[in-house]
Coordinates of C-alpha atoms and ligand atoms in Angstrom, one line a residue:
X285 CA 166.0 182.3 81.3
X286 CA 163.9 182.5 84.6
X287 CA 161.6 179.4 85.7
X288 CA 158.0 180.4 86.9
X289 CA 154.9 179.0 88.3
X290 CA 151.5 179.8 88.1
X291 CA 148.8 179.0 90.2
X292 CA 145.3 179.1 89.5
X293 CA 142.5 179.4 91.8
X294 CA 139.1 178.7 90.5
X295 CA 137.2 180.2 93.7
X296 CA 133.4 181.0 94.1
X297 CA 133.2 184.2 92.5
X298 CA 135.6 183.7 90.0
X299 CA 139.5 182.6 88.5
X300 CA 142.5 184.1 89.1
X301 CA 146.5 183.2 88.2
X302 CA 149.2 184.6 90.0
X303 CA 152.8 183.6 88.9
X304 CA 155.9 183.6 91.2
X305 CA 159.8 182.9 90.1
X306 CA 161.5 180.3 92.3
X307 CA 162.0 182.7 94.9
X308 CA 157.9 183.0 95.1
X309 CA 157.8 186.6 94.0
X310 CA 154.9 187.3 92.2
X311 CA 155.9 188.4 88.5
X312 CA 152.2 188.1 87.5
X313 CA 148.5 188.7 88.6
X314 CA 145.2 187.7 86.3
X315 CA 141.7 187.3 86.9
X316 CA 138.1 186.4 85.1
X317 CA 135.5 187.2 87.4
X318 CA 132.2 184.6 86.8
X319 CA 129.1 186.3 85.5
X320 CA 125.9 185.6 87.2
X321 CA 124.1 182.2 85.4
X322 CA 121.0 181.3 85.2
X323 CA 121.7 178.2 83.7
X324 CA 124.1 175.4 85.4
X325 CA 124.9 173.3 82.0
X326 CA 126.6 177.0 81.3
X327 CA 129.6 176.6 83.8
X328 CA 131.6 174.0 82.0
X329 CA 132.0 176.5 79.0
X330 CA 133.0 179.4 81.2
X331 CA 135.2 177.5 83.2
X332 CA 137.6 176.6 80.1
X333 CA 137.1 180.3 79.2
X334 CA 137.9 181.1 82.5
X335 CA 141.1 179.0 82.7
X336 CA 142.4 180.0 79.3
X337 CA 142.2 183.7 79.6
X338 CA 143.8 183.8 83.0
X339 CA 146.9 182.5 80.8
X340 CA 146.5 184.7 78.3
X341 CA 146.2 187.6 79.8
X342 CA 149.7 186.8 81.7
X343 CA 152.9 188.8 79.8
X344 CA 154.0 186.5 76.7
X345 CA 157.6 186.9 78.3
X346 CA 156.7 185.3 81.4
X347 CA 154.6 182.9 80.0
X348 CA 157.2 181.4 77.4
X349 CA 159.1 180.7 80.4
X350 CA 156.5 178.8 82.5
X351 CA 157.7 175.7 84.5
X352 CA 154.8 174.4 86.1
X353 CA 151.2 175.0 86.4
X354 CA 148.7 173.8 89.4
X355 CA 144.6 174.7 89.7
X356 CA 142.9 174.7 92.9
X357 CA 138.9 174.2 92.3
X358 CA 136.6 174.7 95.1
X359 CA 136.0 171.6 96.9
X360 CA 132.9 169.6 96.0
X361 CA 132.0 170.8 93.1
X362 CA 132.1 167.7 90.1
X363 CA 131.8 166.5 87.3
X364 CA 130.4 163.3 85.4
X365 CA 132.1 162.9 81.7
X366 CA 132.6 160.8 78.9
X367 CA 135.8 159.6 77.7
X368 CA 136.7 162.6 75.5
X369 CA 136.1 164.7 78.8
X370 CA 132.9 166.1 77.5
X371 CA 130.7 166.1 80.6
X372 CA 128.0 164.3 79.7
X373 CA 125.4 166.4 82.9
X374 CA 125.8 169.6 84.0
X375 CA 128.0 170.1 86.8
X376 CA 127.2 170.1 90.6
X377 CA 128.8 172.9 92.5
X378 CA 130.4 172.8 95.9
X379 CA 127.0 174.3 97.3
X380 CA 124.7 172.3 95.8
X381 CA 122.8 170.2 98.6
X382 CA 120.9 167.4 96.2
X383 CA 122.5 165.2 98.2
X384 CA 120.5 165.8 100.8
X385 CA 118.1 162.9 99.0
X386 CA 120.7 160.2 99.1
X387 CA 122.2 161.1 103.0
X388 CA 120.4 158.3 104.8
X389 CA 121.5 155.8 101.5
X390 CA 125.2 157.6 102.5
X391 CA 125.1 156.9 106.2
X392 CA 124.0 153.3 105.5
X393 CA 127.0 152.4 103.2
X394 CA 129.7 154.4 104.9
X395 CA 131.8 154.1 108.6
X396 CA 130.0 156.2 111.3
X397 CA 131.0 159.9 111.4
X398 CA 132.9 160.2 108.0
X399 CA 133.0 163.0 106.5
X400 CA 131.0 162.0 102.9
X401 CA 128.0 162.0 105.1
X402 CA 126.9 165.6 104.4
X403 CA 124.7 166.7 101.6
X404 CA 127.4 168.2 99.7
X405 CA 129.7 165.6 99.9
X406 CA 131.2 164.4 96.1
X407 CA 130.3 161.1 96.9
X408 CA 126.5 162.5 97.6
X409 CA 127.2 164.0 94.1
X410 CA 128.3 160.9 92.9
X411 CA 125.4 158.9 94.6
X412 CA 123.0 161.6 93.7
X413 CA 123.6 160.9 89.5
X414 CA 123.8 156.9 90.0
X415 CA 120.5 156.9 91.7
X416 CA 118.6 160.2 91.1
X417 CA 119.7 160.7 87.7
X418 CA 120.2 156.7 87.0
X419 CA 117.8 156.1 84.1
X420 CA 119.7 159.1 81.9
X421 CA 123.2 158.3 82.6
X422 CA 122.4 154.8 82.4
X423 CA 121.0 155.0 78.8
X424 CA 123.6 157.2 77.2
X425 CA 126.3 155.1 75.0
X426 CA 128.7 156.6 76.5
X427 CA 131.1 154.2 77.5
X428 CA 133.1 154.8 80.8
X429 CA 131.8 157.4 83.3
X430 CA 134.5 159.9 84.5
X431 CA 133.9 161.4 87.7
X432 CA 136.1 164.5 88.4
X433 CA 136.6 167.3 90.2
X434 CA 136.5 170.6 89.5
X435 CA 140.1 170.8 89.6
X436 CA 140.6 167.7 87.8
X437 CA 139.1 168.7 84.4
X438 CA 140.8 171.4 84.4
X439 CA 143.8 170.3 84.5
X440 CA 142.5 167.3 81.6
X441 CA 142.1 170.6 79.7
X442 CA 145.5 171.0 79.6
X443 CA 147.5 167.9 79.9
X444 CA 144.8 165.8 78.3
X445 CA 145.0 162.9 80.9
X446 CA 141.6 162.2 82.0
X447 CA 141.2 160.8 85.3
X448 CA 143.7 162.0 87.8
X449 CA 142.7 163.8 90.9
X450 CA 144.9 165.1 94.4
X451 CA 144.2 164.1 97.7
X452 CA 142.8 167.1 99.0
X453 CA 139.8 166.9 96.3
X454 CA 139.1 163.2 96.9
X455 CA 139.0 163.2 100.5
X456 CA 134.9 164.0 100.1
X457 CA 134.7 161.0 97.9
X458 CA 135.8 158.9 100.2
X459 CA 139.2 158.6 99.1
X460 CA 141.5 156.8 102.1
X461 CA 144.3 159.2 102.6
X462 CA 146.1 157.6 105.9
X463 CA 145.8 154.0 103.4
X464 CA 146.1 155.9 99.8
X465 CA 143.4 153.8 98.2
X466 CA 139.8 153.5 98.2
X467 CA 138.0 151.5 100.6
X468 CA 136.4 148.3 100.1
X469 CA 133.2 149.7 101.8
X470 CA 133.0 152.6 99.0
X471 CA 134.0 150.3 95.9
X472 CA 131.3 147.5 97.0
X473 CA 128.6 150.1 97.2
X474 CA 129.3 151.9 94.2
X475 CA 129.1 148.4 92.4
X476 CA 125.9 148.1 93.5
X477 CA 124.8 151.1 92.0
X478 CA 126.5 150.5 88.7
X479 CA 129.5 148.1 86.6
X480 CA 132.5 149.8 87.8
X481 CA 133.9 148.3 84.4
X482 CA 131.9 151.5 83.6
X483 CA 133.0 154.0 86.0
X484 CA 136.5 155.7 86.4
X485 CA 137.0 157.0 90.0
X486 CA 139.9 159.4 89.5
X487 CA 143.8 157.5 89.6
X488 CA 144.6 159.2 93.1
X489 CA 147.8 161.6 93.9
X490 CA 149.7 164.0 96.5
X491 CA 148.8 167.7 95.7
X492 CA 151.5 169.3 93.5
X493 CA 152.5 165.9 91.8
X494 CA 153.5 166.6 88.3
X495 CA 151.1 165.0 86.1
X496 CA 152.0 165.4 82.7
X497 CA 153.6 167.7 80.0
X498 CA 150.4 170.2 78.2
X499 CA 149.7 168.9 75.0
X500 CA 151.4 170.6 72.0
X501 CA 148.5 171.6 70.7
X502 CA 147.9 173.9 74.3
X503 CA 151.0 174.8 73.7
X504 CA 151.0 177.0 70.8
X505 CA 147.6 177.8 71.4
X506 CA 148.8 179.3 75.0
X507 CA 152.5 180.2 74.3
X508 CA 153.6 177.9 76.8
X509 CA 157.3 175.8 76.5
X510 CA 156.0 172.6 75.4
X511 CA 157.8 171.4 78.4
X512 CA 155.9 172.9 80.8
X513 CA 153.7 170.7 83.4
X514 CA 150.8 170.4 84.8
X515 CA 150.5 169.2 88.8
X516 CA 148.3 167.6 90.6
X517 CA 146.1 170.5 92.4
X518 CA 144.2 171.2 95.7
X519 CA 141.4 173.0 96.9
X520 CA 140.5 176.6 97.1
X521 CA 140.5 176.5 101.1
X522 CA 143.8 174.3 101.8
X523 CA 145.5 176.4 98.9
X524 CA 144.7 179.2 101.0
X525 CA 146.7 178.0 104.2
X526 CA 149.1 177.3 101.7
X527 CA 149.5 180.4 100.5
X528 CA 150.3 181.5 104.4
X529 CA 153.6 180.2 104.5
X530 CA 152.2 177.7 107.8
X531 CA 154.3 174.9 107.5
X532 CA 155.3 173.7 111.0
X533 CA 153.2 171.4 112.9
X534 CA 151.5 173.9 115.7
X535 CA 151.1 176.8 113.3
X536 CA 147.2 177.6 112.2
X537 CA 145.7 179.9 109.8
X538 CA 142.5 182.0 111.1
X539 CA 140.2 183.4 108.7
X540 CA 138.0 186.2 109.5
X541 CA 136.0 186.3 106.9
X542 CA 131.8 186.2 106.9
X543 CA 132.4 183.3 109.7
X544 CA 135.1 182.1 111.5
X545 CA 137.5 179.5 109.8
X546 CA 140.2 177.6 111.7
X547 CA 142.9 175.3 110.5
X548 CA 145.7 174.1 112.7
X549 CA 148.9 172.1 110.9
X550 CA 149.3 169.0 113.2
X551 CA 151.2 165.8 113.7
X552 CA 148.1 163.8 114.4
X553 CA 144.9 163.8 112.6
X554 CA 141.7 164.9 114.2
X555 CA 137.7 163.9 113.2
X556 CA 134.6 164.5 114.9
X557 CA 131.9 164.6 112.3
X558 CA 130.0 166.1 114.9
X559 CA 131.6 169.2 115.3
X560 CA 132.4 169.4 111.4
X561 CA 136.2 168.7 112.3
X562 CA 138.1 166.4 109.6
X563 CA 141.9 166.9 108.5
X564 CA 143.1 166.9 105.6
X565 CA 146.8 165.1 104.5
X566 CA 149.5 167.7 104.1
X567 CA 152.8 165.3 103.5
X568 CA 153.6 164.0 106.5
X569 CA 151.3 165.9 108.7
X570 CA 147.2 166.7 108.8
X571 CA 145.6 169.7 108.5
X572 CA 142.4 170.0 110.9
X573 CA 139.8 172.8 111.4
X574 CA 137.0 173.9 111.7
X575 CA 134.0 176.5 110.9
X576 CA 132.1 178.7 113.4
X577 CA 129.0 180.5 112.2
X578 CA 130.2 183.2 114.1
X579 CA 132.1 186.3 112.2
X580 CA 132.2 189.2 110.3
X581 CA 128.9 189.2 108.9
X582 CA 127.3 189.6 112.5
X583 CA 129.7 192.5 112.0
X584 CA 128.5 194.0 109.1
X585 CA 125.0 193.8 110.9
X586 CA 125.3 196.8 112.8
X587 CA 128.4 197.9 111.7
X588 CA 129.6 199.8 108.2
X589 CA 133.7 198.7 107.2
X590 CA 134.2 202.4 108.4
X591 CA 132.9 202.3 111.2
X592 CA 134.6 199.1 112.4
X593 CA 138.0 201.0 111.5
X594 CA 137.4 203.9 113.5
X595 CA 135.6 202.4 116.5
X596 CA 138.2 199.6 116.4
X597 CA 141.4 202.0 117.0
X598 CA 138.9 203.7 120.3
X599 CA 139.2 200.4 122.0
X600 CA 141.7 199.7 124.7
X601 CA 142.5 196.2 124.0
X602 CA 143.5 195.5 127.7
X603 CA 140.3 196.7 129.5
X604 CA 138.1 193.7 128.9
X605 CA 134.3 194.7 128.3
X606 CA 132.9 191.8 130.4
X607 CA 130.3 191.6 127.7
X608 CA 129.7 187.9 127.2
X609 CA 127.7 187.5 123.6
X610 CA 127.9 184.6 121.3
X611 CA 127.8 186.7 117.8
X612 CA 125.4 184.6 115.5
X613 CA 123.2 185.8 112.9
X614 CA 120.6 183.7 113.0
X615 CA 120.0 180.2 115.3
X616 CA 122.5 177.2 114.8
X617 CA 126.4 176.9 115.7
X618 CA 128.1 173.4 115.0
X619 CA 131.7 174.3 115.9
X620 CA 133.0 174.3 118.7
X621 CA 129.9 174.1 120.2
X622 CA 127.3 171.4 118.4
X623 CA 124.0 172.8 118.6
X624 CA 121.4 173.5 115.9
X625 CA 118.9 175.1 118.6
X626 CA 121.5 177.8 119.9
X627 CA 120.3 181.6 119.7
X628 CA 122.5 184.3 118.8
X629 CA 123.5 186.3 122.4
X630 CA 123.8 190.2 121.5
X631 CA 122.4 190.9 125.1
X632 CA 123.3 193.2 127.6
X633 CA 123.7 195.8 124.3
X634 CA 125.6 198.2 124.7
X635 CA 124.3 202.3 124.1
X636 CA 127.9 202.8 123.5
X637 CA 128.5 201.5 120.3
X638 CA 132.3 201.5 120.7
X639 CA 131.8 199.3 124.0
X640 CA 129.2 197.0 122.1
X641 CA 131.8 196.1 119.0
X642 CA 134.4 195.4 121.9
X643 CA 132.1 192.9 123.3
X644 CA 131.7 191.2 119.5
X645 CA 135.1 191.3 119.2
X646 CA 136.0 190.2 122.5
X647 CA 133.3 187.3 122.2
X648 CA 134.6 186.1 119.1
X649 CA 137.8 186.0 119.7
X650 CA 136.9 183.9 122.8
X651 CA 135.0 181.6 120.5
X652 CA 138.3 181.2 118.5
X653 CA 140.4 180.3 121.4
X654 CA 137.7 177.5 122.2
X655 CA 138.1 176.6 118.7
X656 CA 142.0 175.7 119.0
X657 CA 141.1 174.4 122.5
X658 CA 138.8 171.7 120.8
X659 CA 140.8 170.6 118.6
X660 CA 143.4 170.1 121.2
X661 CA 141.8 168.3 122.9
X662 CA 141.1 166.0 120.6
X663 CA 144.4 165.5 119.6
X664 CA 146.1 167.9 117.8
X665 CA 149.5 169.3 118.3
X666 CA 149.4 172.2 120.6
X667 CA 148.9 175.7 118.9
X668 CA 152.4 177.7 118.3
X669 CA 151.7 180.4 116.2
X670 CA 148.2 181.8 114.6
X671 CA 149.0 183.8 110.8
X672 CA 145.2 185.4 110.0
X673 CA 143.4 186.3 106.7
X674 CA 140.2 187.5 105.7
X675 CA 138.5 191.3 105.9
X676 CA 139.0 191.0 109.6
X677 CA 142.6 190.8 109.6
X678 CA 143.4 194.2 108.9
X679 CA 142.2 194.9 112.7
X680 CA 145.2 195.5 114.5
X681 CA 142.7 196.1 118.0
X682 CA 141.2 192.6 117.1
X683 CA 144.6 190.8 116.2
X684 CA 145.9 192.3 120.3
X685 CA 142.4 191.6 122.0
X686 CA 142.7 187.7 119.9
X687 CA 146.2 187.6 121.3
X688 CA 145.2 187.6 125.1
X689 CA 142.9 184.7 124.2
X690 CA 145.0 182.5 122.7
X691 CA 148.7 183.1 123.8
X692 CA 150.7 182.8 121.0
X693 CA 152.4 184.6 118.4
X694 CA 150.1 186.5 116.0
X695 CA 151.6 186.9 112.1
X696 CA 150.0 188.8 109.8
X697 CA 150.6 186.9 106.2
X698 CA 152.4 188.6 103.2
X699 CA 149.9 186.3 100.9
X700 CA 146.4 184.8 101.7
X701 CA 145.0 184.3 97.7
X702 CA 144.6 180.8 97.3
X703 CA 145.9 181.0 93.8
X704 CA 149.5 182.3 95.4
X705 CA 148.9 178.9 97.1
X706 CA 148.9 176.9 94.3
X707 CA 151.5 178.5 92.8
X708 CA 153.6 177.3 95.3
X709 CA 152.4 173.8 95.2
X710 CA 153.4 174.2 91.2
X711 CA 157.3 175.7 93.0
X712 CA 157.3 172.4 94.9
X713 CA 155.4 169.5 96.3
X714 CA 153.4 169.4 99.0
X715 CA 155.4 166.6 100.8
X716 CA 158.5 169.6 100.3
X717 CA 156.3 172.5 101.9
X718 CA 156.4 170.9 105.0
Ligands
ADP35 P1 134.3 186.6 102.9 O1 135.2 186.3 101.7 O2 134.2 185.4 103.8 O3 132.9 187.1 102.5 P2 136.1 188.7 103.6 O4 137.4 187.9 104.0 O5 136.1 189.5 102.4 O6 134.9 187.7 103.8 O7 135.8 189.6 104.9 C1 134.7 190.4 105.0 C2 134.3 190.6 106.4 O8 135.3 191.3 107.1 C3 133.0 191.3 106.6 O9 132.0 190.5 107.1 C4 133.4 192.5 107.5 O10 132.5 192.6 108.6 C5 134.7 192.1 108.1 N1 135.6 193.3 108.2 C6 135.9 194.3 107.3 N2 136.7 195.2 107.8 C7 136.9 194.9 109.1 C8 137.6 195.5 110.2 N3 138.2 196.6 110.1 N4 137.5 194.8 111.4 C9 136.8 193.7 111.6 N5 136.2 193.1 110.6 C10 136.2 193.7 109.4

């Protein structure tokens, strides 16, 4: 009898499991990729579709000997139920930017800069149905009011304890993470809006947490041991750095994806609403980033995937271009430089197209090392070590050009999926990753 984990990532364009034994092989790979809907009160049917056929679909061998299960959800994205779990509106997805009528009601009730001020916020969800939507939740004999998380009903689904969320999903409610509670600023507020007798803010715990035992009836219906747990889960971009194997304060995880994602582990934690820099609890530690607008898509602009292959390995990495560009594809850059007006810079261009991607490349990874430098300088622990994931991490030219930027160690990861990630979070705790 082997013990094994699974992970579940519900991500933007779909779910996927992969299991691992304790030693965080992967014994198992599934995946339901979302259709296209037209209509939103759809996704809460699909989800649970979603979720139980990415356990189905895993070997009945390995599933009879499942330990522990944790779902990552894409941050933001919500859900208002009743208290069977039913959700009572259609959901509001991590996109969704209704907020935007309740921001200057959200800047009013919470502290300067924090991080619920953005039109995507869960607690501009949240403010969004007590206000917005008042006179139809308001009406319905419903009882309690359960606001969740994508992550948290899904895991209700399956342990049938409504009401629990992780830290990681709760943060963008407002959640305190350096106090663990909610603050008094967020509870008064909300009571103004409606009897808190009569809404149930999630019961608040570190990622990985076991929460409960699946019922028995999930069970036999899923060929799972009846002692098999569900944890408390995360979201789809920290289960990512999870899934990296960064664990030491220093170490960061760059994503070259469509736009430049940074994350640095660090001992402090760093926020500057301004610059879309907030940090997330890891255990003991905080982990900080931020996104540039800069990135592969500017890429795929002028460049096919093969051609960025071929014209990549014609590059010397050590002769610098001396083409100074800031890669955008259209106007606006928030991190690290704050500025809504600034233009993309593709100019002088290049005729030689090789010499004009090694100016991209050179210019991004320029804006990177400005990245790390930023947050830095704002308090986080020095950069060690940078592991990178997304399409651009395959570029070996890119990964030596990025080095003599930033200095430090490069590791390609053997994982980047966030449901690997959560996978280990099922393995062990967050507090024990570190
Ligand atoms: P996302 O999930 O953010 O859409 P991916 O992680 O799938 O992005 O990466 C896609 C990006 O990777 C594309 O924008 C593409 O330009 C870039 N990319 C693909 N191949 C390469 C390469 N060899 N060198 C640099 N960038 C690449």
């Amino acid at each position: 009898m082997v013990n094994f984990y699974i992970g579940i990532d519900f991500g933007t364009s779909g779910a996927r499991s992969i299991t691992i034994n304790p030693e965080g092989t992967v014994v198992a790979e599934t995946q339901f990729p979302f259709p296209t809907l037209t209509d939103s009160s759809e996704w809460v049917a699909l989800w649970k579709t979603a979720l139980f056929t990415v356990i189905q679909e895993i070997p009945v061998n390995v599933r009879r000997q499942i330990q522990r299960i944790a779902i990552n959800g894409t941050s933001a994205t919500v859900l208002l139920c009743d208290p069977q779990g039913i959700s009572v509106d259609s959901p509001i997805l991590y996109n969704d930017s209704r907020g935007a009528t309740v921001l200057e009601l959200l800047k009013k009730i919470s502290p300067p800069d924090h991080c619920v001020i953005s039109a995507t916020s869960s607690l501009a969800k949240l403010i969004w149905w007590l206000t917005v939507k008042t006179i139809d939740i308001k009406q319905q004999q419903l009882g309690c009011l359960y606001f969740l998380h994508q992550a948290d009903w899904l895991g209700f689904l399956l342990h049938g304890k409504l009401g629990i969320s992780d830290y990681h999903n709760s943060l963008k409610l407002g959640y305190d993470v350096e106090n663990f509670s909610y603050p008094h600023w967020l509870m008064n507020s909300l009571k103004s809006l409606i009897n808190l007798e009569r809404l149930k803010l999630p019961d608040v715990v570190a990622p990985g947490t076991p929460i409960a035992t699946i019922t028995p009836e999930i069970a036999e219906q899923l060929q799972l041991p009846k002692t098999c747990k569900v944890c408390a889960g995360t979201t789809d971009s920290i289960a990512a750095f999870l899934a990296s194997g960064a664990n030491v304060p220093g170490e960061a995880v760059t994503s070259l994806g469509s736009t430049l994602v940074l994350k640095l582990l660090s001992k402090t934690p760093v926020n500057n609403i301004k610059y879309g820099i907030y940090s997330h609890r890891l255990g003991d530690l905080w982990l900080t980033g931020g996104a540039s607008n800069t990135g592969g898509a500017v890429l795929r602009q002028f460049f096919s995937d093969f051609e960025l292959e071929t014209f990549s390995r014609q590059i010397n990495p050590n002769n610098n271009s001396h083409l100074d560009y800031y890669p955008l594809i259209k106007k606006g850059e928030r991190f690290p430089i704050n500025n809504p007006e600034l233009l993309p810079c593709l100019e002088p261009r290049s005729d030689n197209r090789v010499e004009f991607l090694q100016g991209l490349l050179e210019s991004m990874a320029k804006i990177e090392a400005q990245g790390y430098q930023l947050l830095q300088q704002f308090g986080a622990t020095p950069l060690t070590q940078v592991y990178t994931a997304g399409g651009g991490a395959q570029n070996s030219t890119w990964t030596a050009i990025r080095q003599g930027y930033l200095n430090v160690p490069m590791v390609q990861p053997i994982h980047t999926e966030s449901a690997y990630g959560s996978a280990l979070l099922a393995l062990k705790k967050v507090k024990d990753v570190n």
